[in-house]
Coordinates of C-alpha atoms in Angstrom, one line a residue:
X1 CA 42.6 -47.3 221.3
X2 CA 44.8 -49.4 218.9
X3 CA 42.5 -52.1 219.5
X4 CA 39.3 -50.1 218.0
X5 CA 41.8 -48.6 215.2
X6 CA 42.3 -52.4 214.3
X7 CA 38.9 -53.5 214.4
X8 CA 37.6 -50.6 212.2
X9 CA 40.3 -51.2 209.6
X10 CA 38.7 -55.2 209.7
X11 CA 35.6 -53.8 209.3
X12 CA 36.7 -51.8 206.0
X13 CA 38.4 -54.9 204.4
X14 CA 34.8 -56.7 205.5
X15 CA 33.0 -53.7 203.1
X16 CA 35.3 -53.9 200.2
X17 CA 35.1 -57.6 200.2
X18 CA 31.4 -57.1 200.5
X19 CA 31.0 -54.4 197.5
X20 CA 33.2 -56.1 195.5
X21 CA 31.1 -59.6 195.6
X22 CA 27.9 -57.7 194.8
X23 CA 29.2 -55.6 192.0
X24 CA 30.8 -58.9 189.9
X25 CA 27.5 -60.0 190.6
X26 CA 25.8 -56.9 188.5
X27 CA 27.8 -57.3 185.8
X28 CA 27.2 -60.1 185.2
X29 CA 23.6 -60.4 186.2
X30 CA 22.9 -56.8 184.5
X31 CA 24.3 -58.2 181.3
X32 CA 26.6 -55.5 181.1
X33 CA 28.9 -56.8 178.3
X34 CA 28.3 -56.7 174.1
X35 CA 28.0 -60.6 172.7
X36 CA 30.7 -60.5 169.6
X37 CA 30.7 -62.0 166.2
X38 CA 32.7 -64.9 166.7
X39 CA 33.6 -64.4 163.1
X40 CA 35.6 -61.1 163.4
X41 CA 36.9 -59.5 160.0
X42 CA 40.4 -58.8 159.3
X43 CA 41.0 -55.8 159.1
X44 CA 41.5 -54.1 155.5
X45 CA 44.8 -52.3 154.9
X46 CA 45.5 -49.0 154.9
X47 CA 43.9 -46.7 152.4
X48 CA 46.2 -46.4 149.3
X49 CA 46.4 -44.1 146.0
X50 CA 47.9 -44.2 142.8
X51 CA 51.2 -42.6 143.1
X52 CA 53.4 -42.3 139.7
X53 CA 56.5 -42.6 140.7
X54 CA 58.4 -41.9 137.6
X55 CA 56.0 -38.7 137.2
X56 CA 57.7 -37.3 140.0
X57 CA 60.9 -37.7 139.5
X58 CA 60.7 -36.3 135.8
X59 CA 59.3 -33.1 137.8
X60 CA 61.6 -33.1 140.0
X61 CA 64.4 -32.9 137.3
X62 CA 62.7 -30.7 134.6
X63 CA 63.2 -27.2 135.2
X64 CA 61.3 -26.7 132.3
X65 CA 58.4 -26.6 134.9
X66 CA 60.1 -23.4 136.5
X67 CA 61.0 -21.4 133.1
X68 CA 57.4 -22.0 131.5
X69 CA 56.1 -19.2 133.9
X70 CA 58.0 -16.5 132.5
X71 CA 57.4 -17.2 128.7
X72 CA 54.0 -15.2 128.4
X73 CA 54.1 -13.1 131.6
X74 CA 53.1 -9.8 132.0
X75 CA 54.7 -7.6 134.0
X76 CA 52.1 -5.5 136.2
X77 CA 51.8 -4.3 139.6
X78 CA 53.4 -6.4 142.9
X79 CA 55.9 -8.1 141.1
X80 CA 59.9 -7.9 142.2
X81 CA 61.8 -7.9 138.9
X82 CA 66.0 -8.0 139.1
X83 CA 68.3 -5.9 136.3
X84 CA 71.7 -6.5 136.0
X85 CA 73.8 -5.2 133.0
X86 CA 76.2 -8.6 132.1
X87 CA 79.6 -7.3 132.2
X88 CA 79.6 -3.9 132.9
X89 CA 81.6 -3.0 136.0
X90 CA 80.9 0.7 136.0
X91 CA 78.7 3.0 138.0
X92 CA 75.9 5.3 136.4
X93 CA 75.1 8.6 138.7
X94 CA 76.5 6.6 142.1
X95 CA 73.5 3.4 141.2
X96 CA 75.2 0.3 140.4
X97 CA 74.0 -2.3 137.7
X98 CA 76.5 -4.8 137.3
X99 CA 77.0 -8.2 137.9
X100 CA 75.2 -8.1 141.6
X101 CA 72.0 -6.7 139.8
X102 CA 69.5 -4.4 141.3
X103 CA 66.1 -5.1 142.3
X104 CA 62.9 -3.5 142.1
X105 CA 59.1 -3.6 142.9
X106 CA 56.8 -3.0 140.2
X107 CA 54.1 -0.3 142.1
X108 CA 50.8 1.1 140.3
X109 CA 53.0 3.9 138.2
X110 CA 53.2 1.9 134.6
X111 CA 56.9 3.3 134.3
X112 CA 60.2 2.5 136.2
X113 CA 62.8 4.8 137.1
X114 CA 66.4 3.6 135.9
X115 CA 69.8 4.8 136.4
X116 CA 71.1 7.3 133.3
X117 CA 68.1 6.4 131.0
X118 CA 64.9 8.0 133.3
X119 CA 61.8 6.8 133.2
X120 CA 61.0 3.5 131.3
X121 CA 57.7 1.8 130.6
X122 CA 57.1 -1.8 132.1
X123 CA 53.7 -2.4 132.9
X124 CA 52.3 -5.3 130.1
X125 CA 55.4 -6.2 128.7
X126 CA 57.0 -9.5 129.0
X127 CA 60.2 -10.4 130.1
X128 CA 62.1 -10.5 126.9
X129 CA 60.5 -7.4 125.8
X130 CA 61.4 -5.1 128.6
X131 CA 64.9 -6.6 128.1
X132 CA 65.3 -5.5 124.6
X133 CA 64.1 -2.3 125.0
X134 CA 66.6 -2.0 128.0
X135 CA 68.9 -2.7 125.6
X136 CA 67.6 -0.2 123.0
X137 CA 68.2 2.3 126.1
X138 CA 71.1 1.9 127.5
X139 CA 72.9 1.4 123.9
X140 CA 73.0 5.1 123.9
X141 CA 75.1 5.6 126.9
X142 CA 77.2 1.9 127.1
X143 CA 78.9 0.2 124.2
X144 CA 77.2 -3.1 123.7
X145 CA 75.2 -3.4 126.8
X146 CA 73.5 -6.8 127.3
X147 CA 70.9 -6.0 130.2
X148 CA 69.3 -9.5 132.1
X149 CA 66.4 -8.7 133.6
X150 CA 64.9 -11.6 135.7
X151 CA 61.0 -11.7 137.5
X152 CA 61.8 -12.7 141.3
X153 CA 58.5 -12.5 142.2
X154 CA 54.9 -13.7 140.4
X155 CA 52.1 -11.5 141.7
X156 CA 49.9 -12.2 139.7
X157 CA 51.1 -15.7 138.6
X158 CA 49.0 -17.4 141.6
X159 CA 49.2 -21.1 143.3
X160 CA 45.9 -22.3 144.7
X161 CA 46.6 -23.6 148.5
X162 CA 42.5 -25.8 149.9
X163 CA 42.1 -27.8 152.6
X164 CA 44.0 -29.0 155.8
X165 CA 46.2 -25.6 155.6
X166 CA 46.0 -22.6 158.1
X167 CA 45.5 -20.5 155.6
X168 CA 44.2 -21.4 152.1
X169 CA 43.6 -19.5 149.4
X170 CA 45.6 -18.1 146.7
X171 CA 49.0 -17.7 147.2
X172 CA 51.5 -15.6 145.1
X173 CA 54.6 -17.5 143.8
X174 CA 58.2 -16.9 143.4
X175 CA 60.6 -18.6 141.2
X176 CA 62.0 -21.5 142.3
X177 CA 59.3 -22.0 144.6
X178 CA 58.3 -25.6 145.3
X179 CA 55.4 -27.6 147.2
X180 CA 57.2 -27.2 150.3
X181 CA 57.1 -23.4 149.8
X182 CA 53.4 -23.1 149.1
X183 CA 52.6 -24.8 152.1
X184 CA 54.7 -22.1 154.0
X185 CA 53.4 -19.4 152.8
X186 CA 49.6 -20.9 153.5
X187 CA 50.4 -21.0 157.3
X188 CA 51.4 -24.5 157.3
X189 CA 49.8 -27.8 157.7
X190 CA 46.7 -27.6 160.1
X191 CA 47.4 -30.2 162.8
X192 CA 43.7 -30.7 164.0
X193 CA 42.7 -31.2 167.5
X194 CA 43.6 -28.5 170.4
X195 CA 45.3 -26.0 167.3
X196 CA 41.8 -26.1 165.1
X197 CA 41.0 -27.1 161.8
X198 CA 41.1 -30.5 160.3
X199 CA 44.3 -32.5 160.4
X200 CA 45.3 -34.0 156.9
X201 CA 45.0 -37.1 155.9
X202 CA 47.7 -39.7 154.2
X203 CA 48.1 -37.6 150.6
X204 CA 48.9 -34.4 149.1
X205 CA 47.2 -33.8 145.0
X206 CA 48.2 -31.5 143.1
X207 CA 45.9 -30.7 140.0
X208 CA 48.1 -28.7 136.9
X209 CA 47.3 -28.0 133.5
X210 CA 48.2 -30.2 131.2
X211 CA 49.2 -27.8 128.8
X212 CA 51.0 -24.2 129.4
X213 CA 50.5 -20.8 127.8
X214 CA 53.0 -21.4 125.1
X215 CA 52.0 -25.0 124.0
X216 CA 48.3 -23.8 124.0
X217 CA 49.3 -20.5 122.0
X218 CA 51.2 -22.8 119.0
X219 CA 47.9 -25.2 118.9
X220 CA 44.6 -25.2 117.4
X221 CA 41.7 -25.8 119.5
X222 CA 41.3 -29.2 118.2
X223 CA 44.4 -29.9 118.9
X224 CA 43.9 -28.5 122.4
X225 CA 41.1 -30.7 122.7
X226 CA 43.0 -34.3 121.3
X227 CA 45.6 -33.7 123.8
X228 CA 43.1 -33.4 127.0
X229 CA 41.3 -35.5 125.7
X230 CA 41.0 -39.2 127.9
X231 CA 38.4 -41.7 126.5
X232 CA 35.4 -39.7 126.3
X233 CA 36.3 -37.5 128.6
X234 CA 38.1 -33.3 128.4
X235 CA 40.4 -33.6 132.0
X236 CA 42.7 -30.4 131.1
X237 CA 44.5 -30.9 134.2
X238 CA 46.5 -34.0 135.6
X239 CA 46.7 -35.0 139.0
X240 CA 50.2 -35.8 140.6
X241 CA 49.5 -37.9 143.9
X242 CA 52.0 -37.2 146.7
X243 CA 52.5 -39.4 150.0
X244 CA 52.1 -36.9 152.8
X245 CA 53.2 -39.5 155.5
X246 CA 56.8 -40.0 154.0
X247 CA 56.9 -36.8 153.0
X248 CA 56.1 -34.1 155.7
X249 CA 57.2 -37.1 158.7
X250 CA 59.8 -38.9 156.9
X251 CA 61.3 -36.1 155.3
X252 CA 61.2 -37.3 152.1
X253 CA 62.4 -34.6 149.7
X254 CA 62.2 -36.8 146.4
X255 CA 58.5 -35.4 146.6
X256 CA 59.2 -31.5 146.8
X257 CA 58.5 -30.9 143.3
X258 CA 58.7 -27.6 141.8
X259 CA 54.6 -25.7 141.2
X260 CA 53.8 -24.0 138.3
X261 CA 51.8 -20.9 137.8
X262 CA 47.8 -21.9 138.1
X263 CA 49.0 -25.1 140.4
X264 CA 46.2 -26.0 142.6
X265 CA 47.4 -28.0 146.2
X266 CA 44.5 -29.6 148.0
X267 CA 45.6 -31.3 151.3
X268 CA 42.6 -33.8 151.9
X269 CA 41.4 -33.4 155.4
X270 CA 41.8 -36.9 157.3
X271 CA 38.4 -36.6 159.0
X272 CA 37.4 -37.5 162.6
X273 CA 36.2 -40.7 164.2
X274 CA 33.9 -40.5 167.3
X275 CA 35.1 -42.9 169.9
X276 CA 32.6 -43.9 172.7
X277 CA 32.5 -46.5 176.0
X278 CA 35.4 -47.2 178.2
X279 CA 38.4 -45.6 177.3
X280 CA 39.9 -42.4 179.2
X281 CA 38.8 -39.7 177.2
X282 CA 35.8 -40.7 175.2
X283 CA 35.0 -37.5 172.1
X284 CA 36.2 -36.8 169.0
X285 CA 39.5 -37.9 167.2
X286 CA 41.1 -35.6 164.5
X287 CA 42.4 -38.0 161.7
X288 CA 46.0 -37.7 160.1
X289 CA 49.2 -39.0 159.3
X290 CA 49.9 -40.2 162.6
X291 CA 46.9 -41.0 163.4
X292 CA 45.0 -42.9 161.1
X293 CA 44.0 -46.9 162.5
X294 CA 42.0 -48.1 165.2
X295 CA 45.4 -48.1 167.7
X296 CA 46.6 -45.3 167.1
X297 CA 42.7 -43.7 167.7
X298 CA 42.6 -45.7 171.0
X299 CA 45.9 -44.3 172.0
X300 CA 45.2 -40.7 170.9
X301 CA 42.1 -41.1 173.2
X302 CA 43.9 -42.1 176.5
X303 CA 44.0 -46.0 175.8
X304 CA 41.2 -48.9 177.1
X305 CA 40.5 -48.8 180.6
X306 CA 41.1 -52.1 182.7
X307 CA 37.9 -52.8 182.1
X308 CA 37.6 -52.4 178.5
X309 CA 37.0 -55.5 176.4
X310 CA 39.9 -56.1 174.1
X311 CA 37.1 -56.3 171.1
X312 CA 35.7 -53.1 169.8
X313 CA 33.2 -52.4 167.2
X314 CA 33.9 -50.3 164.4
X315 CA 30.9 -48.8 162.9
X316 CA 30.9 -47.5 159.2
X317 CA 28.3 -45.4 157.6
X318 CA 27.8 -46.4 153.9
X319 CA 26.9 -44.8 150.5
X320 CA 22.9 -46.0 151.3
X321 CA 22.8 -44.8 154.5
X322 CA 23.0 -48.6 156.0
X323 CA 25.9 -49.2 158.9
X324 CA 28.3 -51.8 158.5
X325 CA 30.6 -53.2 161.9
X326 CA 33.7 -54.5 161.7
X327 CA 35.0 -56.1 165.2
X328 CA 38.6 -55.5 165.8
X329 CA 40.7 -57.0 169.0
X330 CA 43.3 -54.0 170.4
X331 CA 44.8 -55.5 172.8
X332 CA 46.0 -58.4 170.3
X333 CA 46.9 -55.5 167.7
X334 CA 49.1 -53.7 170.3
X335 CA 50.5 -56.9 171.1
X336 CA 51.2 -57.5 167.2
X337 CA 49.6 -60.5 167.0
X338 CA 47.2 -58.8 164.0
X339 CA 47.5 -55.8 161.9
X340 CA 46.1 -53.2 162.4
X341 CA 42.8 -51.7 161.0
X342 CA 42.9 -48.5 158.6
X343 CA 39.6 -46.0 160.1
X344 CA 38.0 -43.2 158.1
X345 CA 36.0 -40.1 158.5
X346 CA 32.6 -40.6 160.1
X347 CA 33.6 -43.9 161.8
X348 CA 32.4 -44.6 165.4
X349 CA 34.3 -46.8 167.6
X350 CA 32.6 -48.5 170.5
X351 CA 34.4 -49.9 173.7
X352 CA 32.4 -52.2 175.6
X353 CA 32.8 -53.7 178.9
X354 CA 34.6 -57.0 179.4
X355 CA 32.5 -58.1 182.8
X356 CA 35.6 -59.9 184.7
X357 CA 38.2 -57.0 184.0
X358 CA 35.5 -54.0 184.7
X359 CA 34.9 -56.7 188.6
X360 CA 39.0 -56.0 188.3
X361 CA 38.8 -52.7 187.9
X362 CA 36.0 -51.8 190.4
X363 CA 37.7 -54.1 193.0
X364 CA 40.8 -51.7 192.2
X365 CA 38.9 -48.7 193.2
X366 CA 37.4 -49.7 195.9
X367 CA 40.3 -51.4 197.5
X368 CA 42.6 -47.7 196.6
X369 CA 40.0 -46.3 198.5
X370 CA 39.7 -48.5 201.6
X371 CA 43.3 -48.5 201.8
X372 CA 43.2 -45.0 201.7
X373 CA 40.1 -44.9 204.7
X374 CA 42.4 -47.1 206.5
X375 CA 45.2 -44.7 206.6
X376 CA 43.4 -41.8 207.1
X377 CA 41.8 -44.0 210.5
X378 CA 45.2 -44.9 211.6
X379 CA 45.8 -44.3 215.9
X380 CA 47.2 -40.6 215.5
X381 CA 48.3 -39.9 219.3
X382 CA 47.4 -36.3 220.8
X383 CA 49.9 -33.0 220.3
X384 CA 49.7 -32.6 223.8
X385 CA 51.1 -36.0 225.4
X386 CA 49.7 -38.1 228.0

């Protein structure tokens, strides 16, 4: 019995070598493989934009930014206004309105109810307007009262949240709020792949008005015009360009700038790439921060098989509706022997066969599995005994 357990396992090394002869000889005879371009080009760099440094660190500093909002604001419905009476430490009818403040929500009703003084009209007036007449007020009841009233919350003073969020739209602001704080209350960044939506891509833009309420209240509209004016072109707003790599991954807070009322935030989508031939999971490949050269593609996608030749072709649809390839070595990019090449929406990567390492591979396979036959053959002796 051992004997014929022996000869059969022979006989499966016999079939592998066999198999594996004949299918080197169909790759190569089948012309499975992709002639390449001796002359590959190097890849370009990464995609860049104009970022003005020095633009946002003047936001970042200028508060100015944050108090413009409340100049010519109208009080209405939805909005969460504080009012505190500056060094008065007494109680009115058990309500207390000293230095802690008290806050209140603005409803549909036009009037607010206040401690002592009753019922007080709010809707439509501005913030320095409601505090005089506070004043007025409560100047019949407290010796020199000096009442601060401060708008928490902007319902109607809106930010404008588009693209690679979970939930874009318009969102209401609060003071103090900055980029960071947008994005929350949008959902968040969308990630792309498994979660849904398209993953951004390298920047965040940010498009404000170049002039606010106030300036454009004081000016003519010629002079409006002069100052928007660039060449022969009316831009009224200015775009602010902000890395999104360095900083949502880096952390980067020199970039959280405070938004202004009318602020729009539009998160580019990244894009996808299709990626086809022999790598482990062939599809689509969302686009992002992380994710945004040929490696980093090939990775996301499971990595080259064995048999995969190092060279893929990068195919990129132009402006004419022509196709233009760029060949690009992985292996030797992993290996950091080249830099890497910078992919965008609507590029397809192909991964050809390289015939000698997909021989390798099949050998592999074949041999896994005769090893495996082999086993599974093996003399088992009977339960029962002799």
């Amino acid at each position: 019995m051992y004997d014929k357990t022996l000869a059969r396992y022979s006989q499966v090394l016999t079939r592998i070598a066999s198999l594996s002869l004949i299918a080197v000889a169909c790759l190569v005879s089948a012309g499975c493989t992709r002639t390449f371009d001796k002359n590959i080009v190097p890849p370009p760099v990464r995609g860049t934009e104009e970022i003005n440094y020095d633009r946002l660190q003047q936001l970042l500093v200028n508060d100015k930014v944050q108090m413009e909002q409340t100049e010519d604001y109208r009080l209405g419905p939805g909005d969460m206004i504080s009012i505190q009476i500056v060094g008065y430490t007494g109680q009115v009818f058990g309500n207390t309105l000293n230095e802690a403040g008290a806050e209140y929500l603005l409803t549909d009703s036009p009037t607010l109810s206040l401690p002592l003084i009753g019922s007080i009209q709010v809707h439509g007036k501005t913030q320095g307007e409601f505090q005089d007449e506070l004043r007025t007020a409560y100047s019949q009841f407290i010796k020199d009262p000096r009442p601060v009233v401060a708008i928490k919350k902007f319902n109607r003073n809106q930010v404008a949240v588009l693209g690679s969020v979970t939930k874009p739209g318009k969102h209401p602001m609060e003071f103090g709020d900055t980029v960071i704080d947008v994005i929350y209350k949008a959902g968040g960044l969308s990630m792309g792949g498994r979660t849904g939506g398209m993953a951004p891509g390298d920047f965040l833009k940010v498009y404000r008005e170049k002039l606010s309420q106030s300036e454009r209240s004081s000016l003519t509209l010629d002079e409006i015009v002069e100052m928007i004016r660039e060449g022969d072109q009316i831009i009224p707003r200015e775009e602010i360009v902000i890395p999104l790599r360095e900083f949502f991954l880096k952390g980067t807070m020199q970039y959280n700038i405070p938004v202004r009322a009318g602020d729009i935030i539009y998160i580019p989508p990244g894009g996808t790439v299709n990626v086809q031939g022999r790598v482990n999971r062939q599809g689509v490949a969302f686009l992002g921060p992380s994710i945004a050269t040929v490696s980093e593609v090939i990775v996301e996608q499971g990595d080259l098989r064995f048999g995969a030749a190092s060279v893929v072709e990068v195919v990129r649809p132009q402006p004419d509706g022509e196709t233009v390839s760029y060949f690009v070595n992985v292996r030797d990019i992993k290996s950091r022997k080249i830099r890497d090449f910078a992919v965008q929406d609507g590029d397809k990567i192909y991964v050809y066969t390289h015939p000698i390492r997909a021989a390798g591979e099949f050998v592999g396979k074949i041999f896994s599995a005769g090893i495996k036959t082999g086993l599974d053959a093996t003399y088992k002796p009977a339960s029962g005994g002799i």
